[in-house]
């Protein structure tokens, strides 16, 4: 289905809105493996995603019709596998830039790819790459953003929606088109080899960058300060002995 509110070149030009699906990532993955080649930038959006998947085998809960739950197909064969974190950066920045005009400075990207407002989670991503040799053949970028939901279950005390912040409903298709436009712009920056631009911008948007904070690793609790992310995406935290510690995704927890 074509949709002309999408002003970019390819991301979102082929948009399929599905009434009910377990997970848009699952659906898109199946389309990619079952059908004839699907064009890059295809977006699958769900009105009711009833078994959304999150990071760390968690679920993703979204009240039907009130939130953005969608997946974008990208074909970043220009990007070596060793640079897959640059894709995480580009997509996170695209979502950030689309929401920033609405939400302003409370918005940040919590490493590696959560969208935060203040200390609460507004959205997240599940980016699943299909690797062939040393290249990323297909990438399914699943994005969930809480938009018009007015409350969250007790087991999600850290969640927040745009409506809870601005007391107003927002048009989901418009916000989707803005995210697609900005994701495409950062993706094209990567393709044009403007890697430093993407890396610097990502760092500047990070939640708790250069702020003293509490963390937990397998060694226990510690105070430190995020001051860098390595090219491959490890988080670098300086502890209070001045040592730089590097963490991958499951190795560190942020404490408030
Ligand atoms: C996280 O923060 O844990 C990641 C959440 C990702 C949720 C999105 S919603 C659309 C897409 N389909 C899924 O099943 N998950 C992602």
Coordinates of C-alpha atoms and ligand atoms in Angstrom, one line a residue:
X1 CA 0.0 0.0 0.0
X2 CA 1.5 3.4 -1.0
X3 CA 1.1 6.3 1.4
X4 CA 1.9 9.8 0.3
X5 CA 2.4 11.5 3.7
X6 CA 5.8 9.8 3.7
X7 CA 8.1 12.4 2.2
X8 CA 11.4 10.4 2.2
X9 CA 12.9 8.4 -0.6
X10 CA 12.2 4.9 0.5
X11 CA 11.7 4.3 4.2
X12 CA 7.9 4.0 4.7
X13 CA 7.0 4.3 1.0
X14 CA 5.8 0.7 1.1
X15 CA 3.7 0.7 4.2
X16 CA 1.6 -2.2 5.3
X17 CA -0.7 -1.6 8.3
X18 CA -1.9 -4.8 10.0
X19 CA -4.9 -4.9 12.3
X20 CA -3.6 -7.6 14.6
X21 CA -0.3 -9.5 14.7
X22 CA 1.9 -11.2 17.3
X23 CA 5.0 -9.2 16.5
X24 CA 5.8 -6.9 13.5
X25 CA 9.4 -8.2 13.7
X26 CA 8.1 -11.8 13.3
X27 CA 5.8 -10.8 10.5
X28 CA 8.4 -8.9 8.5
X29 CA 11.0 -11.7 9.1
X30 CA 8.5 -14.2 7.6
X31 CA 7.8 -12.0 4.7
X32 CA 11.5 -11.6 3.9
X33 CA 12.1 -15.3 4.0
X34 CA 8.9 -16.5 2.2
X35 CA 8.1 -14.0 -0.5
X36 CA 9.8 -12.6 -3.5
X37 CA 12.3 -9.9 -2.6
X38 CA 10.8 -7.1 -0.5
X39 CA 11.9 -3.6 -1.2
X40 CA 14.1 -1.8 1.2
X41 CA 12.3 0.6 3.5
X42 CA 9.2 -1.6 3.7
X43 CA 7.4 -0.8 7.0
X44 CA 5.0 -3.1 8.8
X45 CA 2.8 -1.3 11.3
X46 CA 0.5 -3.0 13.8
X47 CA -2.6 -1.6 15.3
X48 CA -2.7 -4.4 17.8
X49 CA 0.6 -6.2 18.5
X50 CA -0.4 -8.8 21.0
X51 CA 2.9 -10.5 21.6
X52 CA 5.5 -7.9 21.0
X53 CA 9.1 -8.8 21.7
X54 CA 11.6 -6.7 23.5
X55 CA 15.3 -7.0 24.4
X56 CA 16.6 -9.7 26.7
X57 CA 13.7 -12.0 25.8
X58 CA 11.3 -9.6 27.4
X59 CA 7.9 -8.8 26.0
X60 CA 6.7 -5.4 24.7
X61 CA 3.3 -4.3 25.9
X62 CA 1.3 -1.7 23.9
X63 CA -2.4 -1.0 24.2
X64 CA -4.0 -1.6 20.8
X65 CA -4.5 1.5 18.6
X66 CA -2.7 3.9 20.9
X67 CA 1.0 3.4 20.2
X68 CA 3.5 3.0 17.5
X69 CA 4.6 -0.6 17.0
X70 CA 6.3 -1.1 13.7
X71 CA 9.3 -2.7 11.9
X72 CA 11.4 -1.3 9.1
X73 CA 13.2 -3.5 6.6
X74 CA 16.7 -2.2 5.8
X75 CA 19.4 -3.8 3.6
X76 CA 22.6 -2.4 4.8
X77 CA 24.9 -4.6 2.8
X78 CA 27.3 -1.6 2.6
X79 CA 28.0 -1.9 6.4
X80 CA 30.4 -4.6 7.6
X81 CA 29.1 -6.7 10.4
X82 CA 31.8 -5.2 12.7
X83 CA 30.0 -1.9 12.3
X84 CA 26.5 -3.1 13.2
X85 CA 26.3 -0.8 16.1
X86 CA 26.4 2.2 13.7
X87 CA 23.0 1.0 12.5
X88 CA 21.7 1.0 16.1
X89 CA 23.1 4.6 16.4
X90 CA 21.4 5.8 13.2
X91 CA 18.0 4.3 14.0
X92 CA 18.1 5.6 17.6
X93 CA 19.0 9.1 16.3
X94 CA 16.2 9.0 13.7
X95 CA 13.6 8.3 16.4
X96 CA 15.2 10.9 18.7
X97 CA 15.1 13.6 16.0
X98 CA 11.5 12.8 15.1
X99 CA 10.3 13.2 18.8
X100 CA 12.6 16.1 19.8
X101 CA 10.5 18.9 18.3
X102 CA 7.6 17.7 20.5
X103 CA 9.4 16.8 23.7
X104 CA 12.5 19.0 23.8
X105 CA 15.4 18.5 26.2
X106 CA 14.0 15.8 28.5
X107 CA 14.5 13.4 25.6
X108 CA 17.6 11.2 25.5
X109 CA 18.9 7.9 24.2
X110 CA 19.6 5.4 26.9
X111 CA 22.5 3.2 25.7
X112 CA 22.2 1.2 23.7
X113 CA 18.9 2.1 22.1
X114 CA 16.1 3.0 24.5
X115 CA 14.3 6.3 24.1
X116 CA 14.0 8.0 27.4
X117 CA 12.2 11.1 28.7
X118 CA 13.6 12.1 32.1
X119 CA 14.2 8.9 33.9
X120 CA 11.4 7.0 32.2
X121 CA 11.2 4.8 29.1
X122 CA 9.2 6.2 26.2
X123 CA 10.3 3.6 23.6
X124 CA 12.6 0.9 22.6
X125 CA 14.0 -1.1 19.7
X126 CA 14.7 -4.6 18.7
X127 CA 17.0 -4.6 15.7
X128 CA 17.5 -8.1 14.3
X129 CA 20.2 -8.5 11.6
X130 CA 20.5 -11.3 9.1
X131 CA 24.2 -11.8 8.5
X132 CA 25.7 -13.3 5.3
X133 CA 29.5 -13.7 5.4
X134 CA 30.9 -10.4 6.7
X135 CA 27.9 -8.3 5.7
X136 CA 24.5 -7.5 7.0
X137 CA 22.1 -8.7 4.3
X138 CA 18.8 -7.7 6.0
X139 CA 18.0 -5.8 9.1
X140 CA 14.7 -5.7 10.8
X141 CA 14.4 -2.6 12.9
X142 CA 11.4 -3.1 15.3
X143 CA 10.4 0.1 17.1
X144 CA 7.9 0.6 19.8
X145 CA 7.0 4.1 21.1
X146 CA 4.4 4.9 23.7
X147 CA 2.3 7.6 22.2
X148 CA -1.4 8.0 23.4
X149 CA -1.5 5.4 26.2
X150 CA -2.7 6.9 29.4
X151 CA -1.4 4.4 31.9
X152 CA 0.8 1.4 32.2
X153 CA 0.5 -1.9 34.2
X154 CA 2.0 -1.9 37.7
X155 CA 4.8 -4.1 36.5
X156 CA 6.0 -1.3 34.2
X157 CA 6.6 1.6 36.6
X158 CA 9.3 3.0 34.5
X159 CA 7.2 3.5 31.3
X160 CA 5.9 6.8 30.0
X161 CA 4.0 8.0 26.9
X162 CA 3.9 11.2 24.9
X163 CA 0.4 11.7 26.1
X164 CA 1.4 11.5 29.8
X165 CA 4.0 14.2 29.1
X166 CA 2.1 16.6 26.9
X167 CA -1.6 15.8 27.9
X168 CA -2.5 15.6 24.2
X169 CA -3.2 12.9 21.6
X170 CA -0.9 12.6 18.6
X171 CA -1.5 11.3 15.2
X172 CA 0.3 7.9 14.9
X173 CA 0.7 8.0 11.1
X174 CA 2.2 11.5 11.2
X175 CA 4.7 10.5 13.9
X176 CA 5.5 7.3 12.0
X177 CA 6.2 9.4 8.9
X178 CA 8.5 11.7 10.8
X179 CA 10.4 8.7 12.3
X180 CA 10.8 7.2 8.8
X181 CA 12.1 10.4 7.4
X182 CA 14.7 10.9 10.1
X183 CA 15.8 7.2 10.2
X184 CA 16.3 7.4 6.4
X185 CA 18.4 10.6 6.7
X186 CA 20.8 8.9 9.3
X187 CA 20.8 5.7 7.3
X188 CA 21.9 7.6 4.2
X189 CA 24.6 9.4 6.3
X190 CA 26.0 5.9 7.1
X191 CA 25.8 4.9 3.5
X192 CA 27.7 8.1 2.6
X193 CA 30.4 7.1 5.1
X194 CA 29.6 10.0 7.4
X195 CA 30.3 7.7 10.3
X196 CA 31.9 10.3 12.7
X197 CA 28.8 12.5 12.3
X198 CA 26.5 9.7 13.4
X199 CA 28.8 8.6 16.2
X200 CA 29.3 12.1 17.6
X201 CA 25.7 12.9 17.5
X202 CA 24.7 9.6 19.2
X203 CA 27.1 10.3 22.0
X204 CA 25.8 13.8 22.5
X205 CA 22.2 12.5 22.9
X206 CA 23.1 9.8 25.5
X207 CA 21.2 9.5 28.8
X208 CA 23.5 10.3 31.8
X209 CA 26.5 11.2 29.6
X210 CA 29.2 12.8 31.9
X211 CA 26.9 12.6 34.9
X212 CA 27.9 10.8 38.1
X213 CA 25.6 7.8 38.6
X214 CA 25.1 4.4 40.2
X215 CA 25.5 1.2 38.2
X216 CA 25.5 -2.5 38.8
X217 CA 27.8 -5.0 37.2
X218 CA 28.7 -8.6 38.0
X219 CA 31.3 -7.1 40.5
X220 CA 28.5 -5.3 42.3
X221 CA 27.3 -1.7 42.7
X222 CA 29.6 1.1 41.7
X223 CA 29.6 4.9 41.0
X224 CA 30.8 6.1 37.8
X225 CA 30.3 8.3 34.8
X226 CA 29.5 7.4 31.2
X227 CA 32.0 9.1 29.0
X228 CA 32.2 7.1 25.8
X229 CA 30.8 4.4 23.6
X230 CA 33.4 2.3 21.7
X231 CA 33.1 2.0 17.9
X232 CA 31.7 -1.5 18.3
X233 CA 29.1 -0.2 20.8
X234 CA 30.5 -1.1 24.3
X235 CA 29.6 1.4 27.0
X236 CA 32.6 3.0 28.7
X237 CA 32.1 4.0 32.3
X238 CA 34.8 5.7 34.3
X239 CA 34.7 4.5 37.9
X240 CA 35.7 6.6 40.9
X241 CA 39.2 5.2 40.8
X242 CA 39.5 6.8 37.3
X243 CA 39.5 3.4 35.5
X244 CA 37.6 3.0 32.2
X245 CA 35.4 0.0 32.4
X246 CA 33.8 -1.4 29.2
X247 CA 30.4 -3.2 29.2
X248 CA 28.3 -5.0 26.7
X249 CA 24.6 -5.1 26.8
X250 CA 23.9 -7.6 29.5
X251 CA 26.9 -6.7 31.7
X252 CA 25.6 -3.4 33.2
X253 CA 22.5 -2.1 34.8
X254 CA 21.7 1.5 35.4
X255 CA 20.5 2.2 39.0
X256 CA 18.7 5.4 39.8
Ligands
LIG1 C1 12.9 -3.1 24.2 O1 13.1 -2.0 24.6 O2 12.9 -4.1 24.9 C2 12.6 -3.3 22.7 C3 11.2 -3.1 22.4 C4 10.9 -3.3 20.9 C5 9.4 -3.3 20.6 C6 9.1 -3.2 19.1 S1 7.4 -3.0 18.9 C7 7.6 -3.3 17.2 C8 8.6 -4.4 17.1 N1 8.0 -5.7 17.1 C9 8.3 -6.4 18.2 O3 7.9 -7.6 18.5 N2 9.2 -5.7 18.9 C10 9.5 -4.5 18.3

